[in-house]
């Protein structure tokens, strides 16, 4: 896996964030109304902690379609963790890709019955089944569906936007980075990354994780990506191989793993992952033949991760 990061970060003002989010909402609306002009996702998949939560998510996904925030042609799925078990990132992606392969559209028509068709599709996956320790009352409904009234004044007669709606807007700009290639774009359901995703240039035939430089005190509460010193540096971003991934590291662990950059910061794991080209093809093939792996992991309670 490679790491894609901003090589020349700058402090964004509130007006910058507002402009970025408003632009993203414009592209979202355009992609839903005119998908031939602005391509949209072939499928939107949400993870859920339980079958009960998945039912609530299905209702919210249908609501998003009624409000024209998801295109009518887009397949939507809420996939619960099997038996409520946390089964690891790579394995979960494989399972959900298999679910999409067996999915049906709202009109009941069979959708993506063969892996070679799925390989050509663009899928948005939101991890939304995590526990909400800071906001425990949001656990049943999911943090991703909390109201976030930012830009609500732009449509005073409409419903208050949810965090989910804003994430859809940001992701609509990321869709064009895949061009005509199939792929998977993963985001977390509890964070709104306010950046212009239309400026992303994804590396070909691989998976990559989006990172941003942060100070060490913030890093101690989040995941940190340790990037290889060798990589390609662009005008506004850099691409490097991933050497390691640290969870809530101390300063000593950052030093020991050579995770501190020259400017004294480190790379935040944003939870945004893109898979395209040959890497997506291989992931689809694994997903369509992973039933033995599913059973083995569920029985052993082991994890599969990147």
PDB file of C-alpha atoms in Angstrom:
ATOM      1  CA  UNK A   1       0.000   0.000   0.000  1.00  0.00           C
ATOM      2  CA  UNK A   2       1.178   3.527  -0.713  1.00  0.00           C
ATOM      3  CA  UNK A   3       0.634   6.743   1.219  1.00  0.00           C
ATOM      4  CA  UNK A   4      -0.701   9.818  -0.555  1.00  0.00           C
ATOM      5  CA  UNK A   5      -0.168  13.051   1.375  1.00  0.00           C
ATOM      6  CA  UNK A   6      -0.156  16.805   1.053  1.00  0.00           C
ATOM      7  CA  UNK A   7       3.455  17.914   0.723  1.00  0.00           C
ATOM      8  CA  UNK A   8       2.757  21.626   1.146  1.00  0.00           C
ATOM      9  CA  UNK A   9       0.025  21.936   3.753  1.00  0.00           C
ATOM     10  CA  UNK A  10      -1.357  25.343   4.710  1.00  0.00           C
ATOM     11  CA  UNK A  11      -3.748  26.508   7.350  1.00  0.00           C
ATOM     12  CA  UNK A  12      -7.274  26.666   5.963  1.00  0.00           C
ATOM     13  CA  UNK A  13      -9.603  29.453   7.004  1.00  0.00           C
ATOM     14  CA  UNK A  14     -13.303  29.071   7.705  1.00  0.00           C
ATOM     15  CA  UNK A  15     -14.070  30.690   4.347  1.00  0.00           C
ATOM     16  CA  UNK A  16     -11.843  28.122   2.581  1.00  0.00           C
ATOM     17  CA  UNK A  17     -13.700  25.250   4.255  1.00  0.00           C
ATOM     18  CA  UNK A  18     -17.080  26.765   3.436  1.00  0.00           C
ATOM     19  CA  UNK A  19     -16.133  27.260  -0.208  1.00  0.00           C
ATOM     20  CA  UNK A  20     -14.802  23.693  -0.489  1.00  0.00           C
ATOM     21  CA  UNK A  21     -17.904  22.175   1.068  1.00  0.00           C
ATOM     22  CA  UNK A  22     -20.264  24.336  -1.008  1.00  0.00           C
ATOM     23  CA  UNK A  23     -18.424  23.306  -4.198  1.00  0.00           C
ATOM     24  CA  UNK A  24     -18.715  19.661  -3.159  1.00  0.00           C
ATOM     25  CA  UNK A  25     -22.468  20.004  -2.598  1.00  0.00           C
ATOM     26  CA  UNK A  26     -22.822  21.531  -6.063  1.00  0.00           C
ATOM     27  CA  UNK A  27     -21.047  18.546  -7.615  1.00  0.00           C
ATOM     28  CA  UNK A  28     -23.120  16.111  -5.573  1.00  0.00           C
ATOM     29  CA  UNK A  29     -26.394  17.613  -6.805  1.00  0.00           C
ATOM     30  CA  UNK A  30     -25.127  17.706 -10.378  1.00  0.00           C
ATOM     31  CA  UNK A  31     -23.929  14.090 -10.261  1.00  0.00           C
ATOM     32  CA  UNK A  32     -27.340  12.917  -9.024  1.00  0.00           C
ATOM     33  CA  UNK A  33     -29.318  14.921 -11.596  1.00  0.00           C
ATOM     34  CA  UNK A  34     -26.951  14.556 -14.555  1.00  0.00           C
ATOM     35  CA  UNK A  35     -24.672  11.524 -14.045  1.00  0.00           C
ATOM     36  CA  UNK A  36     -23.579  11.687 -17.689  1.00  0.00           C
ATOM     37  CA  UNK A  37     -21.917  15.042 -16.948  1.00  0.00           C
ATOM     38  CA  UNK A  38     -20.563  14.240 -13.465  1.00  0.00           C
ATOM     39  CA  UNK A  39     -20.224  10.455 -12.938  1.00  0.00           C
ATOM     40  CA  UNK A  40     -21.567   9.160  -9.649  1.00  0.00           C
ATOM     41  CA  UNK A  41     -20.915   6.023  -7.571  1.00  0.00           C
ATOM     42  CA  UNK A  42     -22.256   2.693  -8.794  1.00  0.00           C
ATOM     43  CA  UNK A  43     -22.759   1.581  -5.191  1.00  0.00           C
ATOM     44  CA  UNK A  44     -22.726   3.113  -1.712  1.00  0.00           C
ATOM     45  CA  UNK A  45     -22.031   0.604   1.078  1.00  0.00           C
ATOM     46  CA  UNK A  46     -22.185   1.231   4.833  1.00  0.00           C
ATOM     47  CA  UNK A  47     -20.847  -1.046   7.547  1.00  0.00           C
ATOM     48  CA  UNK A  48     -23.052  -1.590  10.588  1.00  0.00           C
ATOM     49  CA  UNK A  49     -22.401  -3.063  14.025  1.00  0.00           C
ATOM     50  CA  UNK A  50     -25.468  -5.317  13.991  1.00  0.00           C
ATOM     51  CA  UNK A  51     -28.394  -6.415  11.771  1.00  0.00           C
ATOM     52  CA  UNK A  52     -30.665  -4.050  13.730  1.00  0.00           C
ATOM     53  CA  UNK A  53     -28.411  -1.105  13.030  1.00  0.00           C
ATOM     54  CA  UNK A  54     -28.181  -2.166   9.384  1.00  0.00           C
ATOM     55  CA  UNK A  55     -31.979  -1.868   9.108  1.00  0.00           C
ATOM     56  CA  UNK A  56     -31.799   1.705  10.398  1.00  0.00           C
ATOM     57  CA  UNK A  57     -29.021   2.435   7.910  1.00  0.00           C
ATOM     58  CA  UNK A  58     -31.110   1.029   5.058  1.00  0.00           C
ATOM     59  CA  UNK A  59     -33.888   3.458   5.988  1.00  0.00           C
ATOM     60  CA  UNK A  60     -31.414   6.354   5.963  1.00  0.00           C
ATOM     61  CA  UNK A  61     -30.004   5.270   2.601  1.00  0.00           C
ATOM     62  CA  UNK A  62     -33.504   5.220   1.120  1.00  0.00           C
ATOM     63  CA  UNK A  63     -34.105   8.659   2.628  1.00  0.00           C
ATOM     64  CA  UNK A  64     -30.959   9.958   0.930  1.00  0.00           C
ATOM     65  CA  UNK A  65     -32.306   8.717  -2.395  1.00  0.00           C
ATOM     66  CA  UNK A  66     -35.650  10.413  -1.798  1.00  0.00           C
ATOM     67  CA  UNK A  67     -33.810  13.676  -1.065  1.00  0.00           C
ATOM     68  CA  UNK A  68     -31.759  13.285  -4.277  1.00  0.00           C
ATOM     69  CA  UNK A  69     -28.456  12.918  -2.449  1.00  0.00           C
ATOM     70  CA  UNK A  70     -27.870   9.484  -3.925  1.00  0.00           C
ATOM     71  CA  UNK A  71     -28.668   8.766  -7.572  1.00  0.00           C
ATOM     72  CA  UNK A  72     -31.623   6.443  -8.301  1.00  0.00           C
ATOM     73  CA  UNK A  73     -29.322   4.115 -10.249  1.00  0.00           C
ATOM     74  CA  UNK A  74     -26.848   3.733  -7.372  1.00  0.00           C
ATOM     75  CA  UNK A  75     -27.061   0.483  -5.415  1.00  0.00           C
ATOM     76  CA  UNK A  76     -27.162   1.036  -1.642  1.00  0.00           C
ATOM     77  CA  UNK A  77     -26.315  -1.563   0.994  1.00  0.00           C
ATOM     78  CA  UNK A  78     -25.899  -1.660   4.769  1.00  0.00           C
ATOM     79  CA  UNK A  79     -23.749  -4.648   5.754  1.00  0.00           C
ATOM     80  CA  UNK A  80     -23.534  -5.724   9.427  1.00  0.00           C
ATOM     81  CA  UNK A  81     -20.458  -7.347  10.921  1.00  0.00           C
ATOM     82  CA  UNK A  82     -21.058 -11.141  10.898  1.00  0.00           C
ATOM     83  CA  UNK A  83     -22.347 -12.177  14.343  1.00  0.00           C
ATOM     84  CA  UNK A  84     -21.346  -8.759  15.644  1.00  0.00           C
ATOM     85  CA  UNK A  85     -17.645  -9.650  15.357  1.00  0.00           C
ATOM     86  CA  UNK A  86     -14.959  -7.127  14.444  1.00  0.00           C
ATOM     87  CA  UNK A  87     -13.177  -8.936  11.653  1.00  0.00           C
ATOM     88  CA  UNK A  88     -10.500  -6.567  10.363  1.00  0.00           C
ATOM     89  CA  UNK A  89     -10.268  -4.051   7.542  1.00  0.00           C
ATOM     90  CA  UNK A  90      -9.147  -6.157   4.580  1.00  0.00           C
ATOM     91  CA  UNK A  91     -11.529  -8.998   5.358  1.00  0.00           C
ATOM     92  CA  UNK A  92     -14.421  -6.594   5.851  1.00  0.00           C
ATOM     93  CA  UNK A  93     -13.750  -4.951   2.488  1.00  0.00           C
ATOM     94  CA  UNK A  94     -13.752  -8.373   0.857  1.00  0.00           C
ATOM     95  CA  UNK A  95     -17.048  -9.337   2.473  1.00  0.00           C
ATOM     96  CA  UNK A  96     -18.750  -6.113   1.427  1.00  0.00           C
ATOM     97  CA  UNK A  97     -17.502  -6.421  -2.130  1.00  0.00           C
ATOM     98  CA  UNK A  98     -19.035  -9.888  -2.189  1.00  0.00           C
ATOM     99  CA  UNK A  99     -22.307  -8.429  -0.846  1.00  0.00           C
ATOM    100  CA  UNK A 100     -22.375  -5.903  -3.692  1.00  0.00           C
ATOM    101  CA  UNK A 101     -21.710  -8.726  -6.138  1.00  0.00           C
ATOM    102  CA  UNK A 102     -24.902 -10.428  -4.897  1.00  0.00           C
ATOM    103  CA  UNK A 103     -26.873  -7.190  -4.447  1.00  0.00           C
ATOM    104  CA  UNK A 104     -30.031  -6.136  -6.189  1.00  0.00           C
ATOM    105  CA  UNK A 105     -31.141  -2.688  -7.196  1.00  0.00           C
ATOM    106  CA  UNK A 106     -34.303  -1.115  -5.809  1.00  0.00           C
ATOM    107  CA  UNK A 107     -36.274  -2.361  -8.791  1.00  0.00           C
ATOM    108  CA  UNK A 108     -35.325  -5.942  -7.927  1.00  0.00           C
ATOM    109  CA  UNK A 109     -33.118  -6.432 -10.985  1.00  0.00           C
ATOM    110  CA  UNK A 110     -30.011  -8.524 -10.521  1.00  0.00           C
ATOM    111  CA  UNK A 111     -26.946  -6.306 -10.138  1.00  0.00           C
ATOM    112  CA  UNK A 112     -23.315  -7.189 -10.826  1.00  0.00           C
ATOM    113  CA  UNK A 113     -23.676 -10.979 -10.955  1.00  0.00           C
ATOM    114  CA  UNK A 114     -20.125 -11.572 -12.167  1.00  0.00           C
ATOM    115  CA  UNK A 115     -16.778 -10.465 -10.805  1.00  0.00           C
ATOM    116  CA  UNK A 116     -15.592  -9.196 -14.190  1.00  0.00           C
ATOM    117  CA  UNK A 117     -18.493  -6.721 -14.135  1.00  0.00           C
ATOM    118  CA  UNK A 118     -17.812  -5.679 -10.550  1.00  0.00           C
ATOM    119  CA  UNK A 119     -14.205  -4.948 -11.483  1.00  0.00           C
ATOM    120  CA  UNK A 120     -15.439  -2.064 -13.661  1.00  0.00           C
ATOM    121  CA  UNK A 121     -17.609  -0.438 -10.987  1.00  0.00           C
ATOM    122  CA  UNK A 122     -16.819   2.439  -8.631  1.00  0.00           C
ATOM    123  CA  UNK A 123     -17.902   1.832  -5.036  1.00  0.00           C
ATOM    124  CA  UNK A 124     -18.032   4.141  -2.022  1.00  0.00           C
ATOM    125  CA  UNK A 125     -17.616   2.354   1.318  1.00  0.00           C
ATOM    126  CA  UNK A 126     -18.237   4.096   4.652  1.00  0.00           C
ATOM    127  CA  UNK A 127     -17.089   2.500   7.908  1.00  0.00           C
ATOM    128  CA  UNK A 128     -20.024   3.392  10.147  1.00  0.00           C
ATOM    129  CA  UNK A 129     -20.308   0.535  12.635  1.00  0.00           C
ATOM    130  CA  UNK A 130     -17.902   1.730  15.297  1.00  0.00           C
ATOM    131  CA  UNK A 131     -18.760   2.452  18.926  1.00  0.00           C
ATOM    132  CA  UNK A 132     -19.475   6.046  19.914  1.00  0.00           C
ATOM    133  CA  UNK A 133     -17.709   6.418  23.268  1.00  0.00           C
ATOM    134  CA  UNK A 134     -17.766  10.207  23.308  1.00  0.00           C
ATOM    135  CA  UNK A 135     -21.422  10.407  22.225  1.00  0.00           C
ATOM    136  CA  UNK A 136     -22.912   7.138  23.537  1.00  0.00           C
ATOM    137  CA  UNK A 137     -26.506   8.112  22.782  1.00  0.00           C
ATOM    138  CA  UNK A 138     -25.565   8.095  19.078  1.00  0.00           C
ATOM    139  CA  UNK A 139     -24.650   4.388  19.122  1.00  0.00           C
ATOM    140  CA  UNK A 140     -28.013   3.000  17.937  1.00  0.00           C
ATOM    141  CA  UNK A 141     -28.537   5.545  15.144  1.00  0.00           C
ATOM    142  CA  UNK A 142     -24.864   5.738  14.154  1.00  0.00           C
ATOM    143  CA  UNK A 143     -22.586   8.775  14.356  1.00  0.00           C
ATOM    144  CA  UNK A 144     -22.666   9.095  10.578  1.00  0.00           C
ATOM    145  CA  UNK A 145     -26.332  10.158  10.749  1.00  0.00           C
ATOM    146  CA  UNK A 146     -25.923  12.878  13.355  1.00  0.00           C
ATOM    147  CA  UNK A 147     -27.286  16.290  12.260  1.00  0.00           C
ATOM    148  CA  UNK A 148     -24.579  18.700  11.103  1.00  0.00           C
ATOM    149  CA  UNK A 149     -26.351  21.958  10.180  1.00  0.00           C
ATOM    150  CA  UNK A 150     -23.346  23.503   8.431  1.00  0.00           C
ATOM    151  CA  UNK A 151     -24.574  25.260   5.241  1.00  0.00           C
ATOM    152  CA  UNK A 152     -28.175  24.583   6.300  1.00  0.00           C
ATOM    153  CA  UNK A 153     -28.971  28.224   5.489  1.00  0.00           C
ATOM    154  CA  UNK A 154     -28.256  27.486   1.810  1.00  0.00           C
ATOM    155  CA  UNK A 155     -31.538  25.543   1.751  1.00  0.00           C
ATOM    156  CA  UNK A 156     -33.674  27.008   4.572  1.00  0.00           C
ATOM    157  CA  UNK A 157     -36.774  25.076   3.520  1.00  0.00           C
ATOM    158  CA  UNK A 158     -34.975  21.746   3.304  1.00  0.00           C
ATOM    159  CA  UNK A 159     -34.077  19.212   5.994  1.00  0.00           C
ATOM    160  CA  UNK A 160     -31.041  19.820   8.203  1.00  0.00           C
ATOM    161  CA  UNK A 161     -27.998  18.155   6.588  1.00  0.00           C
ATOM    162  CA  UNK A 162     -26.568  15.088   8.290  1.00  0.00           C
ATOM    163  CA  UNK A 163     -22.883  14.257   8.602  1.00  0.00           C
ATOM    164  CA  UNK A 164     -23.627  11.527   6.052  1.00  0.00           C
ATOM    165  CA  UNK A 165     -24.890  14.095   3.543  1.00  0.00           C
ATOM    166  CA  UNK A 166     -21.711  16.167   3.823  1.00  0.00           C
ATOM    167  CA  UNK A 167     -19.556  13.034   3.404  1.00  0.00           C
ATOM    168  CA  UNK A 168     -21.497  12.172   0.245  1.00  0.00           C
ATOM    169  CA  UNK A 169     -20.756  15.664  -1.047  1.00  0.00           C
ATOM    170  CA  UNK A 170     -17.003  15.371  -0.434  1.00  0.00           C
ATOM    171  CA  UNK A 171     -16.923  11.878  -1.950  1.00  0.00           C
ATOM    172  CA  UNK A 172     -18.708  13.055  -5.109  1.00  0.00           C
ATOM    173  CA  UNK A 173     -15.585  15.042  -5.971  1.00  0.00           C
ATOM    174  CA  UNK A 174     -13.365  12.013  -5.337  1.00  0.00           C
ATOM    175  CA  UNK A 175     -15.301   9.929  -7.844  1.00  0.00           C
ATOM    176  CA  UNK A 176     -13.655  11.637 -10.822  1.00  0.00           C
ATOM    177  CA  UNK A 177     -10.201  10.542  -9.650  1.00  0.00           C
ATOM    178  CA  UNK A 178     -11.107   6.989 -10.733  1.00  0.00           C
ATOM    179  CA  UNK A 179     -11.954   8.178 -14.267  1.00  0.00           C
ATOM    180  CA  UNK A 180     -13.323   5.148 -16.149  1.00  0.00           C
ATOM    181  CA  UNK A 181     -11.525   2.560 -14.002  1.00  0.00           C
ATOM    182  CA  UNK A 182     -13.252   0.469 -11.394  1.00  0.00           C
ATOM    183  CA  UNK A 183     -12.274   0.967  -7.806  1.00  0.00           C
ATOM    184  CA  UNK A 184     -13.130   1.333  -4.152  1.00  0.00           C
ATOM    185  CA  UNK A 185     -13.098   4.551  -2.104  1.00  0.00           C
ATOM    186  CA  UNK A 186     -13.249   4.131   1.673  1.00  0.00           C
ATOM    187  CA  UNK A 187     -14.101   6.828   4.199  1.00  0.00           C
ATOM    188  CA  UNK A 188     -14.946   6.821   7.902  1.00  0.00           C
ATOM    189  CA  UNK A 189     -18.430   7.708   9.065  1.00  0.00           C
ATOM    190  CA  UNK A 190     -17.422   9.832  12.050  1.00  0.00           C
ATOM    191  CA  UNK A 191     -15.159  12.418  10.390  1.00  0.00           C
ATOM    192  CA  UNK A 192     -15.847  15.123   7.816  1.00  0.00           C
ATOM    193  CA  UNK A 193     -12.630  15.691   5.832  1.00  0.00           C
ATOM    194  CA  UNK A 194     -13.092  19.156   4.331  1.00  0.00           C
ATOM    195  CA  UNK A 195     -10.765  19.068   1.334  1.00  0.00           C
ATOM    196  CA  UNK A 196     -11.168  19.435  -2.413  1.00  0.00           C
ATOM    197  CA  UNK A 197     -11.203  15.770  -3.394  1.00  0.00           C
ATOM    198  CA  UNK A 198     -11.404  16.701  -7.092  1.00  0.00           C
ATOM    199  CA  UNK A 199      -7.706  17.637  -6.909  1.00  0.00           C
ATOM    200  CA  UNK A 200      -6.636  14.095  -5.994  1.00  0.00           C
ATOM    201  CA  UNK A 201      -4.425  12.186  -8.418  1.00  0.00           C
ATOM    202  CA  UNK A 202      -4.503   8.553  -7.307  1.00  0.00           C
ATOM    203  CA  UNK A 203      -1.581   6.209  -8.083  1.00  0.00           C
ATOM    204  CA  UNK A 204      -2.458   3.506 -10.591  1.00  0.00           C
ATOM    205  CA  UNK A 205      -2.871  -0.228  -9.953  1.00  0.00           C
ATOM    206  CA  UNK A 206      -2.493  -0.078  -6.190  1.00  0.00           C
ATOM    207  CA  UNK A 207      -4.189   0.862  -2.954  1.00  0.00           C
ATOM    208  CA  UNK A 208      -3.291   4.079  -1.188  1.00  0.00           C
ATOM    209  CA  UNK A 209      -4.137   5.770   2.097  1.00  0.00           C
ATOM    210  CA  UNK A 210      -4.586   9.533   2.330  1.00  0.00           C
ATOM    211  CA  UNK A 211      -2.498  11.213   5.042  1.00  0.00           C
ATOM    212  CA  UNK A 212      -2.021  14.748   6.367  1.00  0.00           C
ATOM    213  CA  UNK A 213       0.782  16.100   8.601  1.00  0.00           C
ATOM    214  CA  UNK A 214      -0.226  16.717  12.222  1.00  0.00           C
ATOM    215  CA  UNK A 215       1.481  17.670  15.468  1.00  0.00           C
ATOM    216  CA  UNK A 216       2.607  14.962  17.859  1.00  0.00           C
ATOM    217  CA  UNK A 217       0.073  15.809  20.570  1.00  0.00           C
ATOM    218  CA  UNK A 218      -2.798  15.180  18.162  1.00  0.00           C
ATOM    219  CA  UNK A 219      -1.129  12.011  16.859  1.00  0.00           C
ATOM    220  CA  UNK A 220      -1.268  10.454  20.326  1.00  0.00           C
ATOM    221  CA  UNK A 221      -5.042  10.058  19.958  1.00  0.00           C
ATOM    222  CA  UNK A 222      -5.160   8.772  16.387  1.00  0.00           C
ATOM    223  CA  UNK A 223      -3.604   6.380  13.900  1.00  0.00           C
ATOM    224  CA  UNK A 224      -0.266   7.332  12.348  1.00  0.00           C
ATOM    225  CA  UNK A 225       1.172   6.175   9.037  1.00  0.00           C
ATOM    226  CA  UNK A 226       4.921   5.600   8.789  1.00  0.00           C
ATOM    227  CA  UNK A 227       5.886   6.347   5.200  1.00  0.00           C
ATOM    228  CA  UNK A 228       9.017   5.211   3.410  1.00  0.00           C
ATOM    229  CA  UNK A 229      11.646   7.873   2.840  1.00  0.00           C
ATOM    230  CA  UNK A 230      11.660   7.052  -0.865  1.00  0.00           C
ATOM    231  CA  UNK A 231       8.747   8.304  -2.906  1.00  0.00           C
ATOM    232  CA  UNK A 232       7.653  10.709  -5.593  1.00  0.00           C
ATOM    233  CA  UNK A 233       7.155  14.371  -4.724  1.00  0.00           C
ATOM    234  CA  UNK A 234       4.670  16.453  -6.677  1.00  0.00           C
ATOM    235  CA  UNK A 235       3.789  20.135  -6.642  1.00  0.00           C
ATOM    236  CA  UNK A 236       1.095  19.694  -4.005  1.00  0.00           C
ATOM    237  CA  UNK A 237       1.419  16.090  -2.806  1.00  0.00           C
ATOM    238  CA  UNK A 238       3.768  13.144  -2.400  1.00  0.00           C
ATOM    239  CA  UNK A 239       3.393   9.373  -2.781  1.00  0.00           C
ATOM    240  CA  UNK A 240       5.415   6.927  -0.673  1.00  0.00           C
ATOM    241  CA  UNK A 241       5.228   3.293   0.344  1.00  0.00           C
ATOM    242  CA  UNK A 242       3.753   2.548   3.767  1.00  0.00           C
ATOM    243  CA  UNK A 243       6.280   1.054   6.186  1.00  0.00           C
ATOM    244  CA  UNK A 244       4.077   0.781   9.271  1.00  0.00           C
ATOM    245  CA  UNK A 245       0.829   1.842  10.915  1.00  0.00           C
ATOM    246  CA  UNK A 246       0.808   2.931  14.568  1.00  0.00           C
ATOM    247  CA  UNK A 247      -2.266   3.279  16.791  1.00  0.00           C
ATOM    248  CA  UNK A 248      -2.295   6.179  19.300  1.00  0.00           C
ATOM    249  CA  UNK A 249       1.506   6.173  19.575  1.00  0.00           C
ATOM    250  CA  UNK A 250       3.534   7.870  22.282  1.00  0.00           C
ATOM    251  CA  UNK A 251       6.350  10.229  21.323  1.00  0.00           C
ATOM    252  CA  UNK A 252       8.825   7.472  22.166  1.00  0.00           C
ATOM    253  CA  UNK A 253       7.056   5.076  19.783  1.00  0.00           C
ATOM    254  CA  UNK A 254       7.064   7.719  17.035  1.00  0.00           C
ATOM    255  CA  UNK A 255      10.809   8.204  17.462  1.00  0.00           C
ATOM    256  CA  UNK A 256      11.492   4.475  17.624  1.00  0.00           C
ATOM    257  CA  UNK A 257       9.551   3.840  14.405  1.00  0.00           C
ATOM    258  CA  UNK A 258      11.060   6.852  12.591  1.00  0.00           C
ATOM    259  CA  UNK A 259       7.611   8.348  12.123  1.00  0.00           C
ATOM    260  CA  UNK A 260       8.542  11.994  12.751  1.00  0.00           C
ATOM    261  CA  UNK A 261       8.962  14.193   9.688  1.00  0.00           C
ATOM    262  CA  UNK A 262      11.746  16.739   9.184  1.00  0.00           C
ATOM    263  CA  UNK A 263       9.439  19.548  10.313  1.00  0.00           C
ATOM    264  CA  UNK A 264       8.650  17.756  13.613  1.00  0.00           C
ATOM    265  CA  UNK A 265       5.198  16.510  12.623  1.00  0.00           C
ATOM    266  CA  UNK A 266       3.899  13.074  11.677  1.00  0.00           C
ATOM    267  CA  UNK A 267       1.371  11.646   9.194  1.00  0.00           C
ATOM    268  CA  UNK A 268      -2.242  11.198  10.312  1.00  0.00           C
ATOM    269  CA  UNK A 269      -4.155   8.166   9.097  1.00  0.00           C
ATOM    270  CA  UNK A 270      -7.306   9.887   7.786  1.00  0.00           C
ATOM    271  CA  UNK A 271      -9.134   6.591   7.236  1.00  0.00           C
ATOM    272  CA  UNK A 272      -9.490   7.484   3.554  1.00  0.00           C
ATOM    273  CA  UNK A 273      -8.310   4.623   1.336  1.00  0.00           C
ATOM    274  CA  UNK A 274      -8.518   4.267  -2.436  1.00  0.00           C
ATOM    275  CA  UNK A 275      -8.083   1.040  -4.396  1.00  0.00           C
ATOM    276  CA  UNK A 276      -7.966   1.099  -8.190  1.00  0.00           C
ATOM    277  CA  UNK A 277      -6.651  -0.689 -11.245  1.00  0.00           C
ATOM    278  CA  UNK A 278      -5.041  -4.098 -10.787  1.00  0.00           C
ATOM    279  CA  UNK A 279      -5.247  -3.844  -6.994  1.00  0.00           C
ATOM    280  CA  UNK A 280      -9.047  -3.515  -7.229  1.00  0.00           C
ATOM    281  CA  UNK A 281      -9.258  -6.444  -9.641  1.00  0.00           C
ATOM    282  CA  UNK A 282      -7.313  -8.665  -7.227  1.00  0.00           C
ATOM    283  CA  UNK A 283      -9.468  -7.539  -4.305  1.00  0.00           C
ATOM    284  CA  UNK A 284     -12.645  -8.373  -6.228  1.00  0.00           C
ATOM    285  CA  UNK A 285     -11.332 -11.837  -7.121  1.00  0.00           C
ATOM    286  CA  UNK A 286     -10.544 -12.479  -3.465  1.00  0.00           C
ATOM    287  CA  UNK A 287     -13.967 -11.213  -2.392  1.00  0.00           C
ATOM    288  CA  UNK A 288     -15.793 -13.499  -4.796  1.00  0.00           C
ATOM    289  CA  UNK A 289     -14.030 -16.603  -3.490  1.00  0.00           C
ATOM    290  CA  UNK A 290     -13.537 -15.865   0.223  1.00  0.00           C
ATOM    291  CA  UNK A 291     -16.217 -18.005   1.908  1.00  0.00           C
ATOM    292  CA  UNK A 292     -13.660 -20.427   3.426  1.00  0.00           C
ATOM    293  CA  UNK A 293     -11.723 -17.421   4.729  1.00  0.00           C
ATOM    294  CA  UNK A 294     -14.920 -15.982   6.233  1.00  0.00           C
ATOM    295  CA  UNK A 295     -15.672 -19.188   8.111  1.00  0.00           C
ATOM    296  CA  UNK A 296     -12.088 -19.585   9.311  1.00  0.00           C
ATOM    297  CA  UNK A 297     -11.885 -16.044  10.673  1.00  0.00           C
ATOM    298  CA  UNK A 298     -15.284 -16.220  12.364  1.00  0.00           C
ATOM    299  CA  UNK A 299     -14.413 -19.497  14.065  1.00  0.00           C
ATOM    300  CA  UNK A 300     -10.900 -18.468  15.121  1.00  0.00           C
ATOM    301  CA  UNK A 301     -11.890 -14.858  16.020  1.00  0.00           C
ATOM    302  CA  UNK A 302      -8.661 -13.709  14.363  1.00  0.00           C
ATOM    303  CA  UNK A 303      -8.346 -10.532  12.330  1.00  0.00           C
ATOM    304  CA  UNK A 304      -7.236  -9.816   8.794  1.00  0.00           C
ATOM    305  CA  UNK A 305      -5.713  -6.368   8.319  1.00  0.00           C
ATOM    306  CA  UNK A 306      -3.550  -4.413   5.930  1.00  0.00           C
TER     307      UNK A 306
END
